[in-house]
Amino acid sequence: MMRRALLWLSERQSIFNFVRRNGLARSFASRFVAGETIATAVAAATELQGRGLTATLDLLGESVDDIADADRARDTYIEILRAMHAAGVEVNASVKLTQMGFDVDEVHCEANLRQILSVARELEGFVRIDMEASEYTQRTLDFHARLATEFAPHTGVVIQAALRRSTGDVEALVTSGTRVRLCKGAYLEPSTVAFPQKRDVDAHYVRMMERLLADGAYPGLATHDEVIIERAKGFINGHGIAADRFEFQMLYGVRRDLQEALVREGWRVRVYVPFGTQWYPYLMRRLAERPANIAFILGNVVKEATRRS
Ligand SMILES: Cc1cc2nc3c(=O)[nH]c(=O)nc-3n(C[C@H](O)[C@H](O)[C@H](O)COP(=O)(O)OP(=O)(O)OC[C@H]3O[C@@H](n4cnc5c(N)ncnc54)[C@H](O)[C@@H]3O)c2cc1C
């Protein structure tokens, strides 16, 4: 109920217009979003690097219906890659195809991605194509496969354990040597395409994780689920898999304790760092995942405000 309400709120532009002007809401957002500019995002990546973590930067913003907006997002991504390089942090970004004009003009979208990936290749970096709702899954995989012939290993995709089809997709991606980020899936999907029960999603995640760890090309295990992370460690140790053959991935501001504990144990951890002016829908989705965050973040905001006064 709460999850649905928060997801509904995430789509209300009028609420965002109000919220963006509100200082309290902005400090609330800063827990999960690294500011509104490239400079604040690169500063966050630099700070993470200082603590032994790597980053992937994500310019917030989804589906565009105007190709000029897609081109602006493309140019910002190119700037992001160059700014990371200039700052001496690993060049790594995550991009959503709908932000690059996927729904407006797929050919133009592909041209945008080619420009971004050319820069990623030039800087020896990496650009991950995020996975969106299930209506985009096949199109996104096909799109990636076209680009991969030219740009692998500088690009990769995301697979969602929530989707029933994903086992087959993972097999194909293992065969093609594609870099896969494995996540549970952030979208509300019908039970015809997705497992409605969390335990089935988790079990599916573990099966695909083990397949990718055994034979995949540098998989990214994107989860904050401690049970699954322990399971991964057991599998890795049991199969003599080297720590540099994969990485854990987590979201900026989520389970920072766990991120640091994994680094201390010698594992690689990449943090997904979102930034930009369009932070409101992203923030609402994170709160929908764990409504207890509302109280948690509010508590921190109040603590910091009383410390300042
Ligand atoms: C690096 C990264 C990239 C991602 N990319 C995509 C993508 O391209 N497409 C897509 O659909 N989804 C993506 N996701 C989101 C993902 O699909 C899940 O919605 C999200 O990660 C929550 O799932 P979980 O695996 O952490 O497990 P859950 O079962 O949801 O949570 C496990 C535990 O993690 C903790 N936790 C989870 N979320 C939060 C939170 N917001 N705040 C505090 N604690 C939390 C809680 O303690 C919870 O008990 C990505 C996630 C990560 C980490």
mmCIF file of C-alpha atoms and ligand atoms in Angstrom:
data_model
loop_
_atom_site.group_PDB
_atom_site.id
_atom_site.type_symbol
_atom_site.label_atom_id
_atom_site.label_comp_id
_atom_site.label_asym_id
_atom_site.label_seq_id
_atom_site.Cartn_x
_atom_site.Cartn_y
_atom_site.Cartn_z
ATOM 1 C CA MET A 1 0.000 0.000 0.000
ATOM 2 C CA MET A 2 2.725 2.453 1.134
ATOM 3 C CA ARG A 3 4.948 1.268 -1.754
ATOM 4 C CA ARG A 4 2.215 1.940 -4.305
ATOM 5 C CA ALA A 5 1.468 5.345 -2.792
ATOM 6 C CA LEU A 6 5.145 6.354 -2.949
ATOM 7 C CA LEU A 7 5.470 5.089 -6.518
ATOM 8 C CA TRP A 8 2.336 7.064 -7.444
ATOM 9 C CA LEU A 9 3.820 10.184 -5.836
ATOM 10 C CA SER A 10 7.060 9.609 -7.755
ATOM 11 C CA GLU A 11 5.192 10.363 -10.993
ATOM 12 C CA ARG A 12 3.640 13.697 -9.885
ATOM 13 C CA GLN A 13 5.570 16.543 -11.528
ATOM 14 C CA SER A 14 3.549 19.185 -9.660
ATOM 15 C CA ILE A 15 4.699 17.763 -6.329
ATOM 16 C CA PHE A 16 8.301 17.753 -7.529
ATOM 17 C CA ASN A 17 8.051 21.404 -8.590
ATOM 18 C CA PHE A 18 6.993 22.227 -5.046
ATOM 19 C CA VAL A 19 9.518 19.925 -3.382
ATOM 20 C CA ARG A 20 12.517 21.133 -5.382
ATOM 21 C CA ARG A 21 12.214 24.616 -3.894
ATOM 22 C CA ASN A 22 12.052 23.235 -0.371
ATOM 23 C CA GLY A 23 15.331 23.189 1.587
ATOM 24 C CA LEU A 24 14.243 20.409 3.925
ATOM 25 C CA ALA A 25 13.336 18.153 0.990
ATOM 26 C CA ARG A 26 16.684 18.849 -0.632
ATOM 27 C CA SER A 27 18.629 17.832 2.451
ATOM 28 C CA PHE A 28 16.354 14.797 2.616
ATOM 29 C CA ALA A 29 17.365 13.928 -0.970
ATOM 30 C CA SER A 30 21.085 14.485 -0.391
ATOM 31 C CA ARG A 31 21.273 11.167 1.432
ATOM 32 C CA PHE A 32 20.630 9.329 -1.862
ATOM 33 C CA VAL A 33 21.550 11.853 -4.549
ATOM 34 C CA ALA A 34 24.992 13.448 -5.040
ATOM 35 C CA GLY A 35 23.839 16.993 -5.775
ATOM 36 C CA GLU A 36 22.526 18.524 -8.967
ATOM 37 C CA THR A 37 25.747 19.130 -10.957
ATOM 38 C CA ILE A 38 28.561 17.154 -12.595
ATOM 39 C CA ALA A 39 30.970 18.779 -10.139
ATOM 40 C CA THR A 40 29.086 17.484 -7.071
ATOM 41 C CA ALA A 41 28.777 14.024 -8.611
ATOM 42 C CA VAL A 42 32.474 13.797 -9.486
ATOM 43 C CA ALA A 43 33.314 15.053 -5.988
ATOM 44 C CA ALA A 44 31.225 12.185 -4.581
ATOM 45 C CA ALA A 45 33.070 9.686 -6.826
ATOM 46 C CA THR A 46 36.408 11.100 -5.696
ATOM 47 C CA GLU A 47 35.370 10.843 -2.058
ATOM 48 C CA LEU A 48 34.285 7.229 -2.573
ATOM 49 C CA GLN A 49 37.574 6.424 -4.293
ATOM 50 C CA GLY A 50 39.391 7.803 -1.235
ATOM 51 C CA ARG A 51 37.536 5.185 0.830
ATOM 52 C CA GLY A 52 38.412 2.335 -1.518
ATOM 53 C CA LEU A 53 35.110 2.240 -3.459
ATOM 54 C CA THR A 54 34.528 2.839 -7.166
ATOM 55 C CA ALA A 55 31.553 4.690 -8.636
ATOM 56 C CA THR A 56 29.237 4.726 -11.613
ATOM 57 C CA LEU A 57 27.593 8.098 -12.258
ATOM 58 C CA ASP A 58 23.977 8.369 -13.321
ATOM 59 C CA LEU A 59 22.402 11.554 -14.645
ATOM 60 C CA LEU A 60 18.878 11.433 -13.232
ATOM 61 C CA GLY A 61 16.054 11.722 -15.712
ATOM 62 C CA GLU A 62 14.052 9.153 -17.587
ATOM 63 C CA SER A 63 11.888 9.051 -20.654
ATOM 64 C CA VAL A 64 12.223 12.160 -22.830
ATOM 65 C CA ASP A 65 9.682 13.008 -25.522
ATOM 66 C CA ASP A 66 11.754 15.661 -27.212
ATOM 67 C CA ILE A 67 14.915 14.742 -29.095
ATOM 68 C CA ALA A 68 16.576 18.027 -28.059
ATOM 69 C CA ASP A 69 16.347 16.843 -24.413
ATOM 70 C CA ALA A 70 17.926 13.532 -25.411
ATOM 71 C CA ASP A 71 20.792 15.363 -27.090
ATOM 72 C CA ARG A 72 21.341 17.523 -24.007
ATOM 73 C CA ALA A 73 21.491 14.365 -21.868
ATOM 74 C CA ARG A 74 23.992 12.844 -24.346
ATOM 75 C CA ASP A 75 26.208 15.929 -24.115
ATOM 76 C CA THR A 76 26.049 15.836 -20.326
ATOM 77 C CA TYR A 77 27.107 12.188 -20.331
ATOM 78 C CA ILE A 78 30.087 13.017 -22.517
ATOM 79 C CA GLU A 79 30.997 15.785 -20.077
ATOM 80 C CA ILE A 80 30.591 13.375 -17.167
ATOM 81 C CA LEU A 81 33.034 10.887 -18.684
ATOM 82 C CA ARG A 82 35.587 13.612 -19.390
ATOM 83 C CA ALA A 83 35.182 15.140 -15.927
ATOM 84 C CA MET A 84 35.745 11.751 -14.257
ATOM 85 C CA HIS A 85 38.861 11.232 -16.335
ATOM 86 C CA ALA A 86 40.152 14.728 -15.512
ATOM 87 C CA ALA A 87 39.532 14.124 -11.792
ATOM 88 C CA GLY A 88 41.490 10.874 -11.895
ATOM 89 C CA VAL A 89 38.579 8.586 -11.026
ATOM 90 C CA GLU A 90 37.680 5.457 -12.974
ATOM 91 C CA VAL A 91 35.506 6.472 -15.937
ATOM 92 C CA ASN A 92 32.191 4.691 -15.428
ATOM 93 C CA ALA A 93 28.595 5.811 -16.024
ATOM 94 C CA SER A 94 25.121 4.293 -16.223
ATOM 95 C CA VAL A 95 22.597 5.455 -18.783
ATOM 96 C CA LYS A 96 18.895 4.910 -19.467
ATOM 97 C CA LEU A 97 17.935 4.515 -23.110
ATOM 98 C CA THR A 98 14.625 6.350 -22.716
ATOM 99 C CA GLN A 99 16.653 9.373 -21.608
ATOM 100 C CA MET A 100 18.599 9.150 -24.888
ATOM 101 C CA GLY A 101 15.463 9.247 -27.049
ATOM 102 C CA PHE A 102 14.636 5.502 -27.246
ATOM 103 C CA ASP A 103 10.899 6.226 -27.408
ATOM 104 C CA VAL A 104 11.173 9.115 -29.848
ATOM 105 C CA ASP A 105 13.615 7.883 -32.481
ATOM 106 C CA GLU A 106 15.567 4.673 -31.922
ATOM 107 C CA VAL A 107 18.029 5.403 -34.735
ATOM 108 C CA HIS A 108 18.839 8.776 -33.218
ATOM 109 C CA CYS A 109 19.108 7.156 -29.790
ATOM 110 C CA GLU A 110 21.648 4.699 -31.188
ATOM 111 C CA ALA A 111 23.655 7.561 -32.672
ATOM 112 C CA ASN A 112 23.652 9.242 -29.230
ATOM 113 C CA LEU A 113 24.894 6.082 -27.563
ATOM 114 C CA ARG A 114 27.603 5.665 -30.174
ATOM 115 C CA GLN A 115 28.927 9.119 -29.380
ATOM 116 C CA ILE A 116 28.962 8.393 -25.651
ATOM 117 C CA LEU A 117 30.570 4.985 -26.123
ATOM 118 C CA SER A 118 33.248 6.386 -28.431
ATOM 119 C CA VAL A 119 34.326 8.680 -25.605
ATOM 120 C CA ALA A 120 34.137 5.840 -23.071
ATOM 121 C CA ARG A 121 36.384 3.738 -25.314
ATOM 122 C CA GLU A 122 38.816 6.609 -25.868
ATOM 123 C CA LEU A 123 39.109 7.071 -22.071
ATOM 124 C CA GLU A 124 39.223 3.308 -21.401
ATOM 125 C CA GLY A 125 36.000 3.642 -19.447
ATOM 126 C CA PHE A 126 32.704 1.807 -19.264
ATOM 127 C CA VAL A 127 29.058 2.739 -19.813
ATOM 128 C CA ARG A 128 26.312 0.459 -18.534
ATOM 129 C CA ILE A 129 22.873 0.528 -20.118
ATOM 130 C CA ASP A 130 20.436 0.423 -17.184
ATOM 131 C CA MET A 131 17.366 -1.780 -17.539
ATOM 132 C CA GLU A 132 13.951 -0.145 -17.410
ATOM 133 C CA ALA A 133 10.428 -1.654 -17.276
ATOM 134 C CA SER A 134 9.763 -5.026 -18.932
ATOM 135 C CA GLU A 135 8.285 -3.504 -22.096
ATOM 136 C CA TYR A 136 11.868 -2.401 -22.868
ATOM 137 C CA THR A 137 13.743 -5.605 -22.008
ATOM 138 C CA GLN A 138 14.004 -7.207 -25.448
ATOM 139 C CA ARG A 139 14.521 -3.896 -27.245
ATOM 140 C CA THR A 140 17.282 -2.950 -24.805
ATOM 141 C CA LEU A 141 19.086 -6.290 -25.176
ATOM 142 C CA ASP A 142 18.859 -6.102 -28.985
ATOM 143 C CA PHE A 143 20.061 -2.503 -28.936
ATOM 144 C CA HIS A 144 23.005 -3.408 -26.724
ATOM 145 C CA ALA A 145 23.925 -6.399 -28.902
ATOM 146 C CA ARG A 146 24.187 -4.102 -31.942
ATOM 147 C CA LEU A 147 26.511 -1.721 -30.106
ATOM 148 C CA ALA A 148 28.554 -4.448 -28.432
ATOM 149 C CA THR A 149 30.019 -5.624 -31.732
ATOM 150 C CA GLU A 150 31.770 -2.259 -31.901
ATOM 151 C CA PHE A 151 32.124 -1.185 -28.269
ATOM 152 C CA ALA A 152 32.597 -4.275 -26.058
ATOM 153 C CA PRO A 153 34.128 -4.408 -23.443
ATOM 154 C CA HIS A 154 33.238 -0.750 -22.826
ATOM 155 C CA THR A 155 29.547 -1.419 -22.411
ATOM 156 C CA GLY A 156 27.239 -3.872 -20.676
ATOM 157 C CA VAL A 157 23.618 -4.492 -19.667
ATOM 158 C CA VAL A 158 21.441 -5.163 -16.627
ATOM 159 C CA ILE A 159 19.354 -8.240 -15.891
ATOM 160 C CA GLN A 160 16.436 -8.197 -13.420
ATOM 161 C CA ALA A 161 15.814 -11.292 -11.298
ATOM 162 C CA ALA A 162 12.144 -10.318 -10.979
ATOM 163 C CA LEU A 163 11.554 -11.218 -14.628
ATOM 164 C CA ARG A 164 10.776 -14.834 -15.466
ATOM 165 C CA ARG A 165 12.634 -14.601 -18.789
ATOM 166 C CA SER A 166 15.959 -13.609 -17.213
ATOM 167 C CA THR A 167 17.490 -17.099 -16.869
ATOM 168 C CA GLY A 168 17.447 -17.427 -20.664
ATOM 169 C CA ASP A 169 18.838 -13.927 -21.099
ATOM 170 C CA VAL A 170 21.708 -14.672 -18.715
ATOM 171 C CA GLU A 171 22.599 -17.809 -20.687
ATOM 172 C CA ALA A 172 22.789 -15.807 -23.920
ATOM 173 C CA LEU A 173 24.850 -13.072 -22.255
ATOM 174 C CA VAL A 174 27.275 -15.583 -20.735
ATOM 175 C CA THR A 175 27.737 -17.073 -24.206
ATOM 176 C CA SER A 176 28.362 -13.690 -25.811
ATOM 177 C CA GLY A 177 30.766 -12.659 -23.019
ATOM 178 C CA THR A 178 28.681 -9.581 -22.126
ATOM 179 C CA ARG A 179 29.242 -7.761 -18.861
ATOM 180 C CA VAL A 180 26.043 -8.112 -16.809
ATOM 181 C CA ARG A 181 24.836 -6.231 -13.749
ATOM 182 C CA LEU A 182 22.396 -8.433 -11.890
ATOM 183 C CA CYS A 183 19.689 -6.695 -9.829
ATOM 184 C CA LYS A 184 16.275 -7.672 -8.494
ATOM 185 C CA GLY A 185 14.328 -5.107 -10.541
ATOM 186 C CA ALA A 186 12.821 -1.797 -9.470
ATOM 187 C CA TYR A 187 9.596 -1.714 -11.504
ATOM 188 C CA LEU A 188 6.089 -2.893 -10.691
ATOM 189 C CA GLU A 189 5.445 -5.667 -13.212
ATOM 190 C CA PRO A 190 2.462 -7.951 -13.949
ATOM 191 C CA SER A 191 2.716 -11.535 -12.698
ATOM 192 C CA THR A 192 2.624 -12.772 -16.283
ATOM 193 C CA VAL A 193 6.185 -11.510 -16.749
ATOM 194 C CA ALA A 194 7.519 -11.240 -13.187
ATOM 195 C CA PHE A 195 7.557 -13.368 -10.042
ATOM 196 C CA PRO A 196 5.037 -11.854 -7.632
ATOM 197 C CA GLN A 197 6.677 -13.401 -4.545
ATOM 198 C CA LYS A 198 9.889 -11.908 -3.184
ATOM 199 C CA ARG A 199 11.237 -15.338 -2.213
ATOM 200 C CA ASP A 200 11.004 -16.451 -5.866
ATOM 201 C CA VAL A 201 12.816 -13.304 -7.024
ATOM 202 C CA ASP A 202 15.557 -13.932 -4.447
ATOM 203 C CA ALA A 203 15.949 -17.596 -5.439
ATOM 204 C CA HIS A 204 16.104 -16.611 -9.110
ATOM 205 C CA TYR A 205 18.729 -13.989 -8.264
ATOM 206 C CA VAL A 206 20.907 -16.570 -6.513
ATOM 207 C CA ARG A 207 20.717 -19.058 -9.405
ATOM 208 C CA MET A 208 21.705 -16.443 -11.975
ATOM 209 C CA MET A 209 24.357 -14.963 -9.678
ATOM 210 C CA GLU A 210 26.064 -18.341 -9.382
ATOM 211 C CA ARG A 211 25.920 -18.856 -13.138
ATOM 212 C CA LEU A 212 27.464 -15.424 -13.746
ATOM 213 C CA LEU A 213 30.124 -15.878 -11.087
ATOM 214 C CA ALA A 214 31.128 -19.215 -12.566
ATOM 215 C CA ASP A 215 31.214 -18.236 -16.251
ATOM 216 C CA GLY A 216 30.212 -14.591 -16.743
ATOM 217 C CA ALA A 217 32.357 -11.657 -17.825
ATOM 218 C CA TYR A 218 33.060 -9.553 -14.731
ATOM 219 C CA PRO A 219 29.492 -9.542 -13.341
ATOM 220 C CA GLY A 220 28.246 -6.735 -11.101
ATOM 221 C CA LEU A 221 26.172 -8.102 -8.224
ATOM 222 C CA ALA A 222 23.840 -5.205 -7.464
ATOM 223 C CA THR A 223 22.103 -5.851 -4.167
ATOM 224 C CA HIS A 224 22.024 -4.798 -0.515
ATOM 225 C CA ASP A 225 20.648 -8.173 0.506
ATOM 226 C CA GLU A 226 23.007 -9.536 3.143
ATOM 227 C CA VAL A 227 21.757 -13.101 2.806
ATOM 228 C CA ILE A 228 22.513 -13.065 -0.916
ATOM 229 C CA ILE A 229 25.879 -11.372 -0.379
ATOM 230 C CA GLU A 230 26.855 -14.074 2.125
ATOM 231 C CA ARG A 231 25.727 -16.685 -0.370
ATOM 232 C CA ALA A 232 27.924 -15.060 -3.040
ATOM 233 C CA LYS A 233 30.951 -15.107 -0.751
ATOM 234 C CA GLY A 234 30.376 -18.791 0.016
ATOM 235 C CA PHE A 235 30.128 -19.622 -3.693
ATOM 236 C CA ILE A 236 33.213 -17.578 -4.565
ATOM 237 C CA ASN A 237 35.304 -19.133 -1.827
ATOM 238 C CA GLY A 238 34.020 -22.623 -2.603
ATOM 239 C CA HIS A 239 34.895 -22.286 -6.300
ATOM 240 C CA GLY A 240 38.224 -20.494 -5.921
ATOM 241 C CA ILE A 241 36.953 -17.424 -7.818
ATOM 242 C CA ALA A 242 39.374 -14.492 -7.538
ATOM 243 C CA ALA A 243 38.092 -11.273 -5.927
ATOM 244 C CA ASP A 244 38.911 -9.280 -9.085
ATOM 245 C CA ARG A 245 36.604 -11.395 -11.303
ATOM 246 C CA PHE A 246 33.423 -9.563 -10.221
ATOM 247 C CA GLU A 247 32.183 -6.649 -8.107
ATOM 248 C CA PHE A 248 29.432 -5.920 -5.638
ATOM 249 C CA GLN A 249 27.348 -2.866 -6.469
ATOM 250 C CA MET A 250 25.150 -0.755 -4.203
ATOM 251 C CA LEU A 251 23.266 2.511 -4.317
ATOM 252 C CA TYR A 252 24.639 5.794 -3.030
ATOM 253 C CA GLY A 253 23.558 6.301 0.574
ATOM 254 C CA VAL A 254 22.124 2.789 0.991
ATOM 255 C CA ARG A 255 23.833 0.460 3.529
ATOM 256 C CA ARG A 256 27.051 2.472 3.672
ATOM 257 C CA ASP A 257 28.078 0.266 6.608
ATOM 258 C CA LEU A 258 27.840 -2.838 4.426
ATOM 259 C CA GLN A 259 29.682 -1.158 1.526
ATOM 260 C CA GLU A 260 32.598 -0.333 3.812
ATOM 261 C CA ALA A 261 32.615 -3.732 5.522
ATOM 262 C CA LEU A 262 32.927 -5.455 2.123
ATOM 263 C CA VAL A 263 35.824 -3.189 1.123
ATOM 264 C CA ARG A 264 37.573 -3.931 4.427
ATOM 265 C CA GLU A 265 37.213 -7.638 3.677
ATOM 266 C CA GLY A 266 38.962 -7.104 0.334
ATOM 267 C CA TRP A 267 35.981 -7.210 -2.061
ATOM 268 C CA ARG A 268 35.416 -4.751 -4.882
ATOM 269 C CA VAL A 269 32.416 -2.476 -4.375
ATOM 270 C CA ARG A 270 31.001 0.011 -6.876
ATOM 271 C CA VAL A 271 28.509 2.645 -5.798
ATOM 272 C CA TYR A 272 25.794 3.837 -8.162
ATOM 273 C CA VAL A 273 25.847 7.624 -7.778
ATOM 274 C CA PRO A 274 22.782 9.436 -9.128
ATOM 275 C CA PHE A 275 22.827 13.197 -9.529
ATOM 276 C CA GLY A 276 21.004 15.979 -11.349
ATOM 277 C CA THR A 277 17.954 18.140 -11.030
ATOM 278 C CA GLN A 278 15.491 15.300 -11.680
ATOM 279 C CA TRP A 279 16.057 13.619 -8.294
ATOM 280 C CA TYR A 280 12.488 13.436 -7.072
ATOM 281 C CA PRO A 281 11.189 10.268 -8.845
ATOM 282 C CA TYR A 282 14.439 8.459 -7.997
ATOM 283 C CA LEU A 283 14.165 9.420 -4.337
ATOM 284 C CA MET A 284 10.540 8.284 -4.163
ATOM 285 C CA ARG A 285 11.456 4.873 -5.629
ATOM 286 C CA ARG A 286 14.169 4.406 -2.989
ATOM 287 C CA LEU A 287 11.666 5.302 -0.281
ATOM 288 C CA ALA A 288 9.136 2.906 -1.786
ATOM 289 C CA GLU A 289 11.700 0.110 -1.473
ATOM 290 C CA ARG A 290 12.066 0.794 2.198
ATOM 291 C CA PRO A 291 9.511 3.202 3.701
ATOM 292 C CA ALA A 292 11.444 3.035 7.007
ATOM 293 C CA ASN A 293 13.949 5.322 5.236
ATOM 294 C CA ILE A 294 11.512 8.193 5.611
ATOM 295 C CA ALA A 295 11.893 8.117 9.404
ATOM 296 C CA PHE A 296 15.600 7.332 9.126
ATOM 297 C CA ILE A 297 16.429 10.247 6.835
ATOM 298 C CA LEU A 298 14.137 12.663 8.645
ATOM 299 C CA GLY A 299 15.934 11.740 11.881
ATOM 300 C CA ASN A 300 19.300 12.567 10.268
ATOM 301 C CA VAL A 301 18.039 15.820 8.774
ATOM 302 C CA VAL A 302 16.696 16.926 12.161
ATOM 303 C CA LYS A 303 19.951 15.872 13.875
ATOM 304 C CA GLU A 304 22.044 17.856 11.397
ATOM 305 C CA ALA A 305 19.717 20.868 11.599
ATOM 306 C CA THR A 306 19.907 20.959 15.410
ATOM 307 C CA ARG A 307 23.698 20.591 15.271
ATOM 308 C CA ARG A 308 23.875 23.633 12.946
ATOM 309 C CA SER A 309 21.584 25.806 15.071
HETATM 310 C C1 LIG B 1 24.035 -0.604 -8.397
HETATM 311 C C2 LIG B 1 22.577 -0.810 -8.653
HETATM 312 C C3 LIG B 1 22.073 -0.636 -9.928
HETATM 313 C C4 LIG B 1 20.736 -0.868 -10.189
HETATM 314 N N1 LIG B 1 20.285 -0.780 -11.476
HETATM 315 C C5 LIG B 1 19.004 -1.123 -11.750
HETATM 316 C C6 LIG B 1 18.516 -1.169 -13.086
HETATM 317 O O1 LIG B 1 19.231 -0.894 -14.063
HETATM 318 N N2 LIG B 1 17.225 -1.529 -13.275
HETATM 319 C C7 LIG B 1 16.386 -1.851 -12.242
HETATM 320 O O2 LIG B 1 15.231 -2.216 -12.475
HETATM 321 N N3 LIG B 1 16.827 -1.794 -10.962
HETATM 322 C C8 LIG B 1 18.092 -1.437 -10.699
HETATM 323 N N4 LIG B 1 18.519 -1.418 -9.399
HETATM 324 C C9 LIG B 1 17.534 -1.491 -8.279
HETATM 325 C C10 LIG B 1 17.269 -2.922 -7.850
HETATM 326 O O3 LIG B 1 16.587 -3.592 -8.877
HETATM 327 C C11 LIG B 1 16.440 -2.979 -6.546
HETATM 328 O O4 LIG B 1 15.242 -2.292 -6.735
HETATM 329 C C12 LIG B 1 17.151 -2.400 -5.337
HETATM 330 O O5 LIG B 1 18.521 -2.565 -5.397
HETATM 331 C C13 LIG B 1 16.674 -3.094 -4.058
HETATM 332 O O6 LIG B 1 16.937 -4.474 -4.116
HETATM 333 P P1 LIG B 1 17.978 -5.269 -3.195
HETATM 334 O O7 LIG B 1 18.684 -6.245 -4.045
HETATM 335 O O8 LIG B 1 18.854 -4.352 -2.450
HETATM 336 O O9 LIG B 1 17.088 -6.165 -2.277
HETATM 337 P P2 LIG B 1 15.833 -5.968 -1.342
HETATM 338 O O10 LIG B 1 15.329 -7.338 -1.112
HETATM 339 O O11 LIG B 1 14.897 -4.922 -1.863
HETATM 340 O O12 LIG B 1 16.507 -5.422 -0.042
HETATM 341 C C14 LIG B 1 17.436 -6.186 0.714
HETATM 342 C C15 LIG B 1 17.846 -5.370 1.915
HETATM 343 O O13 LIG B 1 18.604 -4.251 1.420
HETATM 344 C C16 LIG B 1 18.301 -3.098 2.147
HETATM 345 N N5 LIG B 1 17.762 -2.078 1.231
HETATM 346 C C17 LIG B 1 17.291 -2.253 -0.028
HETATM 347 N N6 LIG B 1 16.909 -1.082 -0.558
HETATM 348 C C18 LIG B 1 17.133 -0.161 0.391
HETATM 349 C C19 LIG B 1 16.931 1.230 0.452
HETATM 350 N N7 LIG B 1 16.404 1.924 -0.565
HETATM 351 N N8 LIG B 1 17.291 1.857 1.599
HETATM 352 C C20 LIG B 1 17.829 1.181 2.627
HETATM 353 N N9 LIG B 1 18.025 -0.132 2.634
HETATM 354 C C21 LIG B 1 17.677 -0.792 1.535
HETATM 355 C C22 LIG B 1 17.303 -3.465 3.186
HETATM 356 O O14 LIG B 1 17.987 -3.724 4.395
HETATM 357 C C23 LIG B 1 16.687 -4.739 2.677
HETATM 358 O O15 LIG B 1 16.254 -5.549 3.710
HETATM 359 C C24 LIG B 1 19.874 -1.234 -9.122
HETATM 360 C C25 LIG B 1 20.381 -1.423 -7.846
HETATM 361 C C26 LIG B 1 21.708 -1.228 -7.599
HETATM 362 C C27 LIG B 1 22.233 -1.502 -6.221
#
